[in-house]
Amino acid sequence: MSDPPPLSDAAMLEAARALLDLDIPPECLAGVRANLALLAEHARLVGDLDD
Amino acid sequence: MTETAGAIAAAVRSGRRTALSVAGEAIARIRARDGAVGAVTRLLEDRALAEARAVDAIVAAGGDAGPLAGVPYGVKDLFDVAGLPTTAGAAMRRDAPPAGADAEAIVRMRAAGAVLVATLNMDEFAYGFATVNAAFGTTHNPHDLDRLAGGSSGGSAAAVASGMLPLALGSDTNGSIRVPAALCGLYGLKPAHGSLPMAGVFPFVDSFDDIGPFATSIADLKLAWQVLGGVDGSAGSSSVRVARLGGWFEANIAPELRAAIDLLDAHLDGLPCMEFPEVDRARSAAFLMTAAEGGARHLPELRRRPLEFDPATRDRLMAGAMLPAAHYLAAQAFRETFRAAVNALFEQYDVLIAPCVGEVAPRIDDPFVTVDGARVPARAHLGRLTQPLSFIGLPVIAAPLFRPGQLPLGLQLVGTPGREGALFALAERLEAEGLTDFSPPA
């Protein structure tokens, strides 16, 4: 799995709103971004369903 | 000297002591000590005294008050206690509707004569290994008040290690019993997944959540486990086949911990060293499933009142809610591969020995641990050695190395479901031979 491009704040907010009906408050953006990056690292290690 | 649950119950059952006096002493100890420790969130004095009087009435009438007669204990703040809101360590749940009934675990403890004295601190919604809680405060390690007690069941561990209570119940999803047990120098049990009752326990990650006891002796741990519903498929200690877990489990541990395990290895006449395959992948898969299930569970409140969450858990839960299902499913699929590989090892061995946490408790003002030469946050990484084991539901006893006068370090004795008798047999042997035991704080 190749590294995905980094998600912009706008894209992250839009995805959360569109898919989850979740409004991420501005004070959470940096933390959510950091945690998504961490989850992406773990996901790369686990690999995908074809492994 | 900390009085064991077994000794208290024997004294109460024989009429040498009353449960009421024992409960009164526990309440007095909490009042005297908890200001510095911060383990207790609610002191249940009226309830404790009523339960103690009921035990004394049974004894006075010549009845059997049970194997935990008069033993005071506390529960992590995610067990339902009738008449009280179950906070799960969250400020937003302080005003939740009161529980209509006790959790099943509390029902069983009460039926065995135990006396509920307190609810105990935790990381918010059990998401953390620190017990640093924005609403309910930080729980301090009784062995050094400047250090973390571990989490998320840190209040349960600190209440027992400080001598306030002889027993406490906690929950373990990724290490939340084993980590605080190791850092506070206690025995703790993470049972086989699904083997102890979860009714009335506020959930975190259904795939891994379990409850279990903390104690200062292996006899007390076993007694509490049996009361809670544990079934002993007994095996004599001479027949227990033991190996040592290497690789990932010994790659990032303090030299003093490695030396202690070497000593134990030699004492047991040299143990074969085994490795689980792909432990790093297992840990990552556990991390993903935890984030996804936790995020999904809390999504309604994240939508409604995100700023009422503890900042330490909020952003992790939001990110978890956003994890694509494909990653969750990949993690779940890998779990079955990993489980099959580990099960194959248990055809050769009954118990595997591994460290529990790689170093002593981090300082509260410097909450980091070292992994591969980098300093990483303790809140997320203290469970790196525990997480791959609960990921596949194995029963594990956390056992404290006997190190009087030093900060605690602990082992994991890892078993397989249905052979818990072998786990307890080995733990009993290690304690009897002076290798593991609780050492009270200096």
Short mmCIF file of C-alpha atoms in Angstrom, two decimals:
data_model
loop_
_atom_site.label_atom_id
_atom_site.label_comp_id
_atom_site.label_asym_id
_atom_site.label_seq_id
_atom_site.Cartn_x
_atom_site.Cartn_y
_atom_site.Cartn_z
CA MET A 1 0.00 0.00 0.00
CA SER A 2 1.51 3.36 -1.02
CA ASP A 3 1.41 6.38 1.28
CA PRO A 4 -1.81 8.32 0.76
CA PRO A 5 -1.52 12.09 0.21
CA PRO A 6 -1.97 14.14 3.42
CA LEU A 7 -5.55 15.19 4.07
CA SER A 8 -6.17 18.96 4.17
CA ASP A 9 -8.20 20.40 7.06
CA ALA A 10 -10.96 21.23 4.62
CA ALA A 11 -11.06 17.69 3.25
CA MET A 12 -11.02 16.19 6.73
CA LEU A 13 -13.89 18.41 7.87
CA GLU A 14 -15.86 17.64 4.75
CA ALA A 15 -15.37 13.89 5.05
CA ALA A 16 -16.41 13.88 8.71
CA ARG A 17 -19.49 15.93 7.97
CA ALA A 18 -20.52 14.04 4.84
CA LEU A 19 -19.87 10.51 6.07
CA LEU A 20 -20.51 10.75 9.80
CA ASP A 21 -22.58 13.89 10.33
CA LEU A 22 -19.74 14.95 12.63
CA ASP A 23 -18.59 18.55 12.95
CA ILE A 24 -15.00 18.58 14.15
CA PRO A 25 -14.49 21.66 16.35
CA PRO A 26 -11.48 23.83 15.41
CA GLU A 27 -9.73 23.02 18.69
CA CYS A 28 -9.78 19.31 17.79
CA LEU A 29 -8.39 19.57 14.27
CA ALA A 30 -4.71 19.20 15.11
CA GLY A 31 -5.36 16.26 17.44
CA VAL A 32 -7.62 14.46 15.00
CA ARG A 33 -5.10 14.99 12.22
CA ALA A 34 -2.29 13.54 14.35
CA ASN A 35 -4.39 10.56 15.35
CA LEU A 36 -5.48 9.87 11.79
CA ALA A 37 -1.82 9.86 10.78
CA LEU A 38 -1.09 7.36 13.54
CA LEU A 39 -3.98 5.14 12.46
CA ALA A 40 -2.74 5.30 8.87
CA GLU A 41 0.67 4.07 10.05
CA HIS A 42 -0.93 1.14 11.84
CA ALA A 43 -3.16 0.39 8.85
CA ARG A 44 -0.12 0.25 6.57
CA LEU A 45 1.51 -2.22 8.93
CA VAL A 46 -1.55 -4.45 9.06
CA GLY A 47 -1.84 -4.38 5.29
CA ASP A 48 -4.94 -4.80 3.21
CA LEU A 49 -7.41 -7.60 2.74
CA ASP A 50 -5.46 -9.06 -0.16
CA ASP A 51 -2.38 -9.78 2.00
CA MET B 1 1.90 -5.86 56.33
CA THR B 2 -1.12 -5.78 54.03
CA GLU B 3 -3.90 -8.06 55.26
CA THR B 4 -5.12 -10.43 52.58
CA ALA B 5 -8.73 -10.96 51.59
CA GLY B 6 -8.42 -14.61 52.58
CA ALA B 7 -7.27 -13.71 56.11
CA ILE B 8 -10.07 -11.18 56.56
CA ALA B 9 -12.72 -13.62 55.37
CA ALA B 10 -11.42 -16.36 57.68
CA ALA B 11 -11.53 -14.00 60.67
CA VAL B 12 -15.05 -12.79 59.86
CA ARG B 13 -16.42 -16.26 59.16
CA SER B 14 -15.05 -17.56 62.44
CA GLY B 15 -16.50 -14.64 64.39
CA ARG B 16 -13.08 -13.34 65.48
CA ARG B 17 -13.78 -10.05 63.72
CA THR B 18 -16.92 -8.34 62.52
CA ALA B 19 -17.44 -7.24 58.95
CA LEU B 20 -18.59 -3.91 60.35
CA SER B 21 -15.24 -3.28 62.04
CA VAL B 22 -13.36 -4.31 58.89
CA ALA B 23 -15.44 -1.96 56.74
CA GLY B 24 -14.95 0.86 59.24
CA GLU B 25 -11.18 0.37 59.12
CA ALA B 26 -11.17 0.41 55.31
CA ILE B 27 -13.19 3.62 55.26
CA ALA B 28 -10.78 5.19 57.76
CA ARG B 29 -7.77 4.16 55.64
CA ILE B 30 -9.34 5.70 52.55
CA ARG B 31 -9.99 8.94 54.43
CA ALA B 32 -6.41 9.00 55.69
CA ARG B 33 -4.58 8.00 52.51
CA ASP B 34 -6.57 8.82 49.42
CA GLY B 35 -5.93 12.54 49.47
CA ALA B 36 -2.39 11.84 48.29
CA VAL B 37 -3.20 8.89 46.00
CA GLY B 38 -6.40 9.98 44.25
CA ALA B 39 -7.75 6.48 43.67
CA VAL B 40 -11.28 6.86 45.01
CA THR B 41 -14.01 8.71 43.13
CA ARG B 42 -16.91 7.90 45.49
CA LEU B 43 -16.78 6.55 49.04
CA LEU B 44 -19.89 4.40 49.53
CA GLU B 45 -19.96 4.49 53.32
CA ASP B 46 -23.66 3.90 53.92
CA ARG B 47 -23.81 1.02 51.48
CA ALA B 48 -20.63 -0.55 52.86
CA LEU B 49 -21.85 -0.43 56.45
CA ALA B 50 -25.22 -1.92 55.46
CA GLU B 51 -23.56 -4.76 53.55
CA ALA B 52 -21.19 -5.39 56.45
CA ARG B 53 -24.06 -5.58 58.94
CA ALA B 54 -25.80 -8.11 56.68
CA VAL B 55 -22.66 -10.29 56.68
CA ASP B 56 -22.40 -10.06 60.46
CA ALA B 57 -26.05 -11.07 60.79
CA ILE B 58 -25.41 -14.24 58.78
CA VAL B 59 -22.39 -15.12 60.93
CA ALA B 60 -24.33 -14.40 64.15
CA ALA B 61 -27.10 -16.72 62.96
CA GLY B 62 -24.59 -19.50 62.39
CA GLY B 63 -24.74 -19.29 58.61
CA ASP B 64 -21.97 -19.27 56.01
CA ALA B 65 -21.34 -15.69 54.93
CA GLY B 66 -19.27 -16.75 51.93
CA PRO B 67 -15.64 -17.05 50.85
CA LEU B 68 -15.16 -13.26 50.82
CA ALA B 69 -17.09 -12.61 54.04
CA GLY B 70 -16.53 -9.03 55.14
CA VAL B 71 -13.79 -8.33 52.57
CA PRO B 72 -13.90 -4.66 51.56
CA TYR B 73 -13.34 -3.92 47.88
CA GLY B 74 -13.78 -1.25 45.24
CA VAL B 75 -14.76 -1.17 41.59
CA LYS B 76 -13.53 0.81 38.63
CA ASP B 77 -15.97 3.57 37.88
CA LEU B 78 -17.49 1.72 34.93
CA PHE B 79 -19.31 -0.99 36.91
CA ASP B 80 -22.99 -0.25 37.50
CA VAL B 81 -23.69 0.41 41.18
CA ALA B 82 -27.41 0.54 41.90
CA GLY B 83 -28.60 4.07 42.56
CA LEU B 84 -25.50 5.82 41.17
CA PRO B 85 -24.63 7.15 37.72
CA THR B 86 -22.01 5.01 36.00
CA THR B 87 -19.53 7.71 35.03
CA ALA B 88 -16.99 5.60 33.07
CA GLY B 89 -14.60 8.36 34.11
CA ALA B 90 -16.42 10.97 32.02
CA ALA B 91 -17.50 14.38 33.27
CA MET B 92 -20.45 14.27 30.86
CA ARG B 93 -21.80 11.21 32.70
CA ARG B 94 -21.77 12.67 36.21
CA ASP B 95 -25.49 13.33 35.82
CA ALA B 96 -26.35 10.16 33.89
CA PRO B 97 -29.47 8.33 35.11
CA PRO B 98 -28.58 6.15 38.11
CA ALA B 99 -28.04 2.46 37.47
CA GLY B 100 -31.14 0.41 38.24
CA ALA B 101 -29.15 -2.57 39.48
CA ASP B 102 -25.64 -3.64 40.34
CA ALA B 103 -23.38 -5.09 37.66
CA GLU B 104 -23.44 -8.90 37.67
CA ALA B 105 -19.86 -8.98 39.00
CA ILE B 106 -20.92 -6.92 42.02
CA VAL B 107 -23.92 -9.22 42.55
CA ARG B 108 -21.54 -12.20 42.68
CA MET B 109 -19.08 -10.44 45.00
CA ARG B 110 -21.92 -9.53 47.36
CA ALA B 111 -23.27 -13.08 47.32
CA ALA B 112 -19.78 -14.20 48.40
CA GLY B 113 -19.87 -11.80 51.35
CA ALA B 114 -17.67 -9.01 49.94
CA VAL B 115 -18.46 -5.43 50.96
CA LEU B 116 -18.42 -2.68 48.32
CA VAL B 117 -16.72 0.40 49.73
CA ALA B 118 -15.77 2.68 46.84
CA THR B 119 -15.77 3.46 43.14
CA LEU B 120 -12.33 4.02 41.66
CA ASN B 121 -10.67 6.33 39.14
CA MET B 122 -9.87 5.52 35.51
CA ASP B 123 -9.01 7.11 32.20
CA GLU B 124 -12.08 8.55 30.52
CA PHE B 125 -14.07 5.74 28.87
CA ALA B 126 -11.12 3.41 29.64
CA TYR B 127 -9.13 4.84 26.71
CA GLY B 128 -5.61 5.22 28.07
CA PHE B 129 -2.86 3.62 30.14
CA ALA B 130 -2.28 6.55 32.52
CA THR B 131 -5.30 7.35 34.77
CA VAL B 132 -4.80 11.04 34.16
CA ASN B 133 -8.38 12.24 34.05
CA ALA B 134 -9.42 15.85 33.32
CA ALA B 135 -12.57 15.54 35.46
CA PHE B 136 -11.63 13.18 38.28
CA GLY B 137 -7.91 13.92 38.63
CA THR B 138 -4.70 11.95 38.36
CA THR B 139 -4.21 8.74 40.31
CA HIS B 140 -0.72 8.60 41.83
CA ASN B 141 1.41 5.51 42.18
CA PRO B 142 1.57 4.53 45.89
CA HIS B 143 5.20 3.45 45.46
CA ASP B 144 6.19 6.97 44.34
CA LEU B 145 3.49 9.62 44.31
CA ASP B 146 5.29 11.49 41.53
CA ARG B 147 4.76 8.58 39.15
CA LEU B 148 1.84 7.24 37.13
CA ALA B 149 -0.24 4.40 38.54
CA GLY B 150 -0.93 3.16 35.02
CA GLY B 151 -4.33 2.73 33.50
CA SER B 152 -6.98 2.65 32.64
CA SER B 153 -7.84 0.84 35.91
CA GLY B 154 -5.32 2.96 37.82
CA GLY B 155 -7.65 3.76 40.72
CA SER B 156 -8.28 0.06 41.30
CA ALA B 157 -4.57 -0.73 41.38
CA ALA B 158 -3.61 2.24 43.55
CA ALA B 159 -6.37 1.51 46.08
CA VAL B 160 -4.97 -2.00 46.61
CA ALA B 161 -1.25 -1.16 46.43
CA SER B 162 -1.69 1.63 48.99
CA GLY B 163 -3.34 -0.80 51.40
CA MET B 164 -6.67 1.02 51.41
CA LEU B 165 -8.47 -2.09 50.11
CA PRO B 166 -7.37 -5.74 49.80
CA LEU B 167 -9.24 -6.31 46.51
CA ALA B 168 -10.52 -4.26 43.60
CA LEU B 169 -12.13 -4.95 40.25
CA GLY B 170 -11.08 -3.37 36.99
CA SER B 171 -11.45 -3.92 33.28
CA ASP B 172 -8.90 -4.76 30.62
CA THR B 173 -9.31 -4.13 26.90
CA ASN B 174 -5.70 -3.72 25.79
CA GLY B 175 -3.89 -3.98 29.11
CA SER B 176 -5.91 -1.84 31.51
CA ILE B 177 -5.61 -4.34 34.37
CA ARG B 178 -2.13 -5.65 33.56
CA VAL B 179 -0.41 -2.29 33.07
CA PRO B 180 -1.47 -0.74 36.39
CA ALA B 181 -0.87 -4.07 38.14
CA ALA B 182 2.72 -4.04 36.89
CA LEU B 183 3.37 -0.40 37.73
CA CYS B 184 1.83 -0.72 41.21
CA GLY B 185 3.40 -4.12 41.99
CA LEU B 186 0.21 -6.18 42.19
CA TYR B 187 -1.32 -9.34 40.88
CA GLY B 188 -3.98 -8.71 38.26
CA LEU B 189 -6.02 -11.04 36.10
CA LYS B 190 -7.18 -10.48 32.56
CA PRO B 191 -9.38 -13.55 32.08
CA ALA B 192 -10.05 -15.42 28.87
CA HIS B 193 -12.24 -13.18 26.75
CA GLY B 194 -15.89 -13.58 27.60
CA SER B 195 -15.34 -15.83 30.59
CA LEU B 196 -16.40 -13.38 33.32
CA PRO B 197 -19.70 -11.47 33.39
CA MET B 198 -19.83 -8.14 31.53
CA ALA B 199 -23.48 -7.32 32.32
CA GLY B 200 -23.66 -3.86 33.84
CA VAL B 201 -20.12 -2.88 32.78
CA PHE B 202 -19.83 0.25 30.63
CA PRO B 203 -18.33 -1.01 27.36
CA PHE B 204 -15.35 0.28 25.41
CA VAL B 205 -14.40 -2.30 22.74
CA ASP B 206 -16.69 -5.33 22.72
CA SER B 207 -14.11 -7.41 20.84
CA PHE B 208 -11.61 -7.23 23.71
CA ASP B 209 -13.34 -5.97 26.90
CA ASP B 210 -13.03 -8.14 30.02
CA ILE B 211 -13.20 -7.61 33.76
CA GLY B 212 -10.90 -8.95 36.44
CA PRO B 213 -9.53 -8.53 39.95
CA PHE B 214 -6.43 -6.94 41.52
CA ALA B 215 -4.91 -8.48 44.66
CA THR B 216 -1.73 -8.64 46.73
CA SER B 217 -1.43 -12.44 46.64
CA ILE B 218 -2.08 -15.14 44.09
CA ALA B 219 -4.45 -16.86 46.55
CA ASP B 220 -6.60 -13.73 46.76
CA LEU B 221 -6.54 -13.31 42.99
CA LYS B 222 -7.72 -16.87 42.49
CA LEU B 223 -10.39 -16.54 45.16
CA ALA B 224 -11.82 -13.41 43.52
CA TRP B 225 -11.65 -15.05 40.08
CA GLN B 226 -13.59 -18.07 41.32
CA VAL B 227 -16.21 -15.88 42.99
CA LEU B 228 -16.64 -13.94 39.75
CA GLY B 229 -17.26 -17.18 37.87
CA GLY B 230 -13.84 -18.43 36.85
CA VAL B 231 -13.61 -22.17 36.33
CA ASP B 232 -10.41 -23.96 37.25
CA GLY B 233 -9.41 -26.78 34.91
CA SER B 234 -6.73 -27.64 37.44
CA ALA B 235 -3.23 -28.78 36.57
CA GLY B 236 -0.47 -29.60 39.03
CA SER B 237 2.56 -27.33 38.88
CA SER B 238 4.86 -30.23 37.99
CA SER B 239 2.96 -30.82 34.78
CA VAL B 240 2.97 -27.23 33.56
CA ARG B 241 4.98 -26.74 30.40
CA VAL B 242 6.53 -23.28 30.43
CA ALA B 243 8.39 -21.19 27.84
CA ARG B 244 9.64 -17.64 27.65
CA LEU B 245 8.39 -15.18 25.03
CA GLY B 246 11.21 -13.41 23.20
CA GLY B 247 11.37 -11.19 20.16
CA TRP B 248 8.95 -8.25 20.41
CA PHE B 249 8.36 -8.98 24.08
CA GLU B 250 11.98 -8.51 25.09
CA ALA B 251 13.07 -5.96 22.50
CA ASN B 252 12.37 -2.80 24.47
CA ILE B 253 12.70 -3.66 28.12
CA ALA B 254 14.86 -2.19 30.86
CA PRO B 255 18.10 -4.05 31.68
CA GLU B 256 16.90 -4.72 35.24
CA LEU B 257 13.76 -6.37 33.91
CA ARG B 258 15.72 -8.52 31.47
CA ALA B 259 18.04 -9.54 34.32
CA ALA B 260 15.07 -10.49 36.49
CA ILE B 261 13.59 -12.63 33.72
CA ASP B 262 16.98 -14.28 33.16
CA LEU B 263 17.11 -15.08 36.87
CA LEU B 264 13.64 -16.58 36.77
CA ASP B 265 14.58 -18.52 33.65
CA ALA B 266 17.60 -20.01 35.43
CA HIS B 267 15.52 -20.80 38.50
CA LEU B 268 13.15 -22.79 36.30
CA ASP B 269 16.14 -24.73 34.93
CA GLY B 270 16.29 -22.91 31.62
CA LEU B 271 13.23 -22.12 29.57
CA PRO B 272 12.85 -22.53 25.83
CA CYS B 273 12.45 -19.14 24.18
CA MET B 274 9.53 -18.87 21.78
CA GLU B 275 8.35 -16.07 19.53
CA PHE B 276 4.92 -15.13 18.27
CA PRO B 277 4.95 -14.31 14.57
CA GLU B 278 4.12 -10.78 13.42
CA VAL B 279 3.48 -9.32 16.87
CA ASP B 280 3.93 -5.79 15.53
CA ARG B 281 1.10 -6.42 13.10
CA ALA B 282 -1.06 -7.82 15.87
CA ARG B 283 -0.49 -4.76 18.00
CA SER B 284 -1.36 -2.48 15.09
CA ALA B 285 -4.48 -4.48 14.34
CA ALA B 286 -5.55 -4.20 17.98
CA PHE B 287 -4.89 -0.47 17.82
CA LEU B 288 -7.12 -0.10 14.75
CA MET B 289 -9.98 -2.21 16.08
CA THR B 290 -9.90 -0.34 19.38
CA ALA B 291 -10.00 3.05 17.67
CA ALA B 292 -12.78 2.03 15.31
CA GLU B 293 -15.02 0.34 17.87
CA GLY B 294 -14.42 3.05 20.48
CA GLY B 295 -15.05 5.81 17.96
CA ALA B 296 -18.24 4.21 16.71
CA ARG B 297 -19.53 3.72 20.24
CA HIS B 298 -19.06 7.36 21.18
CA LEU B 299 -20.03 8.90 17.86
CA PRO B 300 -23.48 10.10 19.04
CA GLU B 301 -21.93 12.13 21.88
CA LEU B 302 -19.02 13.28 19.70
CA ARG B 303 -21.65 14.78 17.41
CA ARG B 304 -23.68 16.30 20.22
CA ARG B 305 -21.12 17.63 22.72
CA PRO B 306 -17.54 17.01 21.62
CA LEU B 307 -16.03 19.61 23.89
CA GLU B 308 -17.35 17.86 27.00
CA PHE B 309 -14.98 14.90 26.38
CA ASP B 310 -11.59 14.75 28.05
CA PRO B 311 -9.25 16.24 25.43
CA ALA B 312 -6.95 13.25 25.96
CA THR B 313 -9.57 10.85 24.59
CA ARG B 314 -11.73 13.06 22.36
CA ASP B 315 -9.40 13.45 19.38
CA ARG B 316 -8.48 9.76 19.40
CA LEU B 317 -12.16 8.76 19.39
CA MET B 318 -12.96 11.18 16.55
CA ALA B 319 -10.11 9.81 14.45
CA GLY B 320 -11.24 6.26 15.24
CA ALA B 321 -14.77 7.03 14.09
CA MET B 322 -13.30 8.14 10.76
CA LEU B 323 -11.29 4.96 10.17
CA PRO B 324 -12.38 3.31 6.90
CA ALA B 325 -14.17 -0.01 7.34
CA ALA B 326 -11.65 -1.70 5.05
CA HIS B 327 -8.92 -1.18 7.65
CA TYR B 328 -11.12 -2.50 10.44
CA LEU B 329 -11.96 -5.60 8.42
CA ALA B 330 -8.31 -6.17 7.53
CA ALA B 331 -7.42 -6.00 11.21
CA GLN B 332 -10.20 -8.41 12.08
CA ALA B 333 -9.09 -10.85 9.36
CA PHE B 334 -5.48 -10.70 10.56
CA ARG B 335 -6.64 -11.51 14.08
CA GLU B 336 -7.75 -14.96 12.97
CA THR B 337 -4.39 -15.62 11.28
CA PHE B 338 -2.55 -14.51 14.41
CA ARG B 339 -4.81 -16.53 16.70
CA ALA B 340 -4.17 -19.71 14.71
CA ALA B 341 -0.39 -19.21 14.86
CA VAL B 342 -0.45 -18.61 18.61
CA ASN B 343 -2.77 -21.55 19.26
CA ALA B 344 -0.21 -23.78 17.57
CA LEU B 345 2.38 -22.73 20.17
CA PHE B 346 -0.01 -23.64 22.95
CA GLU B 347 0.00 -27.20 21.74
CA GLN B 348 3.57 -27.37 23.07
CA TYR B 349 3.28 -25.15 26.14
CA ASP B 350 0.75 -24.33 28.85
CA VAL B 351 2.16 -20.98 30.01
CA LEU B 352 4.35 -18.40 28.30
CA ILE B 353 6.24 -15.83 30.37
CA ALA B 354 6.67 -12.26 29.12
CA PRO B 355 7.29 -8.87 30.65
CA CYS B 356 4.20 -6.78 31.33
CA VAL B 357 5.52 -3.23 30.94
CA GLY B 358 9.05 -2.63 29.73
CA GLU B 359 10.15 -0.28 32.50
CA VAL B 360 9.13 1.17 35.86
CA ALA B 361 6.29 3.68 36.15
CA PRO B 362 6.97 6.92 34.25
CA ARG B 363 6.95 10.20 36.13
CA ILE B 364 3.67 12.14 35.98
CA ASP B 365 5.51 15.27 34.87
CA ASP B 366 7.37 13.35 32.14
CA PRO B 367 4.84 10.77 30.88
CA PHE B 368 6.90 9.09 28.21
CA VAL B 369 8.39 5.64 27.62
CA THR B 370 11.23 4.62 25.34
CA VAL B 371 10.53 2.43 22.30
CA ASP B 372 13.23 1.75 19.70
CA GLY B 373 15.25 4.63 21.13
CA ALA B 374 12.44 7.17 20.78
CA ARG B 375 10.45 8.74 23.58
CA VAL B 376 6.73 8.13 22.97
CA PRO B 377 3.64 9.05 25.05
CA ALA B 378 3.01 6.66 27.93
CA ARG B 379 -0.76 7.07 27.61
CA ALA B 380 -0.76 5.20 24.30
CA HIS B 381 2.34 3.01 24.54
CA LEU B 382 2.49 1.54 28.06
CA GLY B 383 0.40 -1.32 26.71
CA ARG B 384 2.58 -2.35 23.80
CA LEU B 385 3.41 -5.70 25.48
CA THR B 386 -0.12 -6.38 26.71
CA GLN B 387 -2.10 -5.40 23.63
CA PRO B 388 -1.15 -8.30 21.32
CA LEU B 389 -2.32 -10.84 23.95
CA SER B 390 -5.77 -9.46 24.72
CA PHE B 391 -6.17 -9.03 20.95
CA ILE B 392 -6.81 -12.78 20.77
CA GLY B 393 -8.53 -13.13 24.11
CA LEU B 394 -5.86 -15.06 26.03
CA PRO B 395 -6.06 -15.32 29.82
CA VAL B 396 -3.11 -13.56 31.48
CA ILE B 397 -2.00 -13.19 35.09
CA ALA B 398 0.05 -10.08 35.79
CA ALA B 399 2.51 -11.05 38.53
CA PRO B 400 4.80 -8.62 40.39
CA LEU B 401 8.50 -9.44 40.57
CA PHE B 402 9.56 -9.52 44.20
CA ARG B 403 11.63 -6.33 44.54
CA PRO B 404 11.18 -4.92 48.03
CA GLY B 405 12.24 -1.30 48.30
CA GLN B 406 12.36 -0.78 44.53
CA LEU B 407 9.84 0.47 42.00
CA PRO B 408 7.68 -2.40 40.76
CA LEU B 409 8.17 -4.41 37.58
CA GLY B 410 5.82 -7.13 36.47
CA LEU B 411 5.49 -10.26 34.38
CA GLN B 412 2.70 -11.61 32.25
CA LEU B 413 1.94 -15.30 32.65
CA VAL B 414 0.09 -16.04 29.44
CA GLY B 415 -2.21 -19.01 29.12
CA THR B 416 -4.89 -20.31 26.87
CA PRO B 417 -8.66 -20.48 27.48
CA GLY B 418 -9.73 -23.55 29.42
CA ARG B 419 -6.27 -24.18 30.92
CA GLU B 420 -6.29 -21.42 33.55
CA GLY B 421 -5.42 -24.03 36.18
CA ALA B 422 -1.90 -24.20 34.72
CA LEU B 423 -1.60 -20.41 34.91
CA PHE B 424 -2.52 -20.33 38.57
CA ALA B 425 -0.31 -23.32 39.34
CA LEU B 426 2.76 -21.61 37.90
CA ALA B 427 1.90 -18.32 39.63
CA GLU B 428 1.54 -20.13 42.95
CA ARG B 429 4.93 -21.80 42.46
CA LEU B 430 6.69 -18.52 41.58
CA GLU B 431 5.23 -16.85 44.66
CA ALA B 432 6.06 -19.78 46.94
CA GLU B 433 9.66 -19.75 45.69
CA GLY B 434 10.08 -16.03 46.32
CA LEU B 435 10.31 -14.84 42.72
CA THR B 436 7.06 -12.92 42.59
CA ASP B 437 5.15 -11.20 45.37
CA PHE B 438 3.65 -7.90 46.40
CA SER B 439 5.97 -5.54 48.28
CA PRO B 440 4.16 -2.76 50.16
CA PRO B 441 5.24 0.79 49.35
CA ALA B 442 8.09 1.94 51.58
#
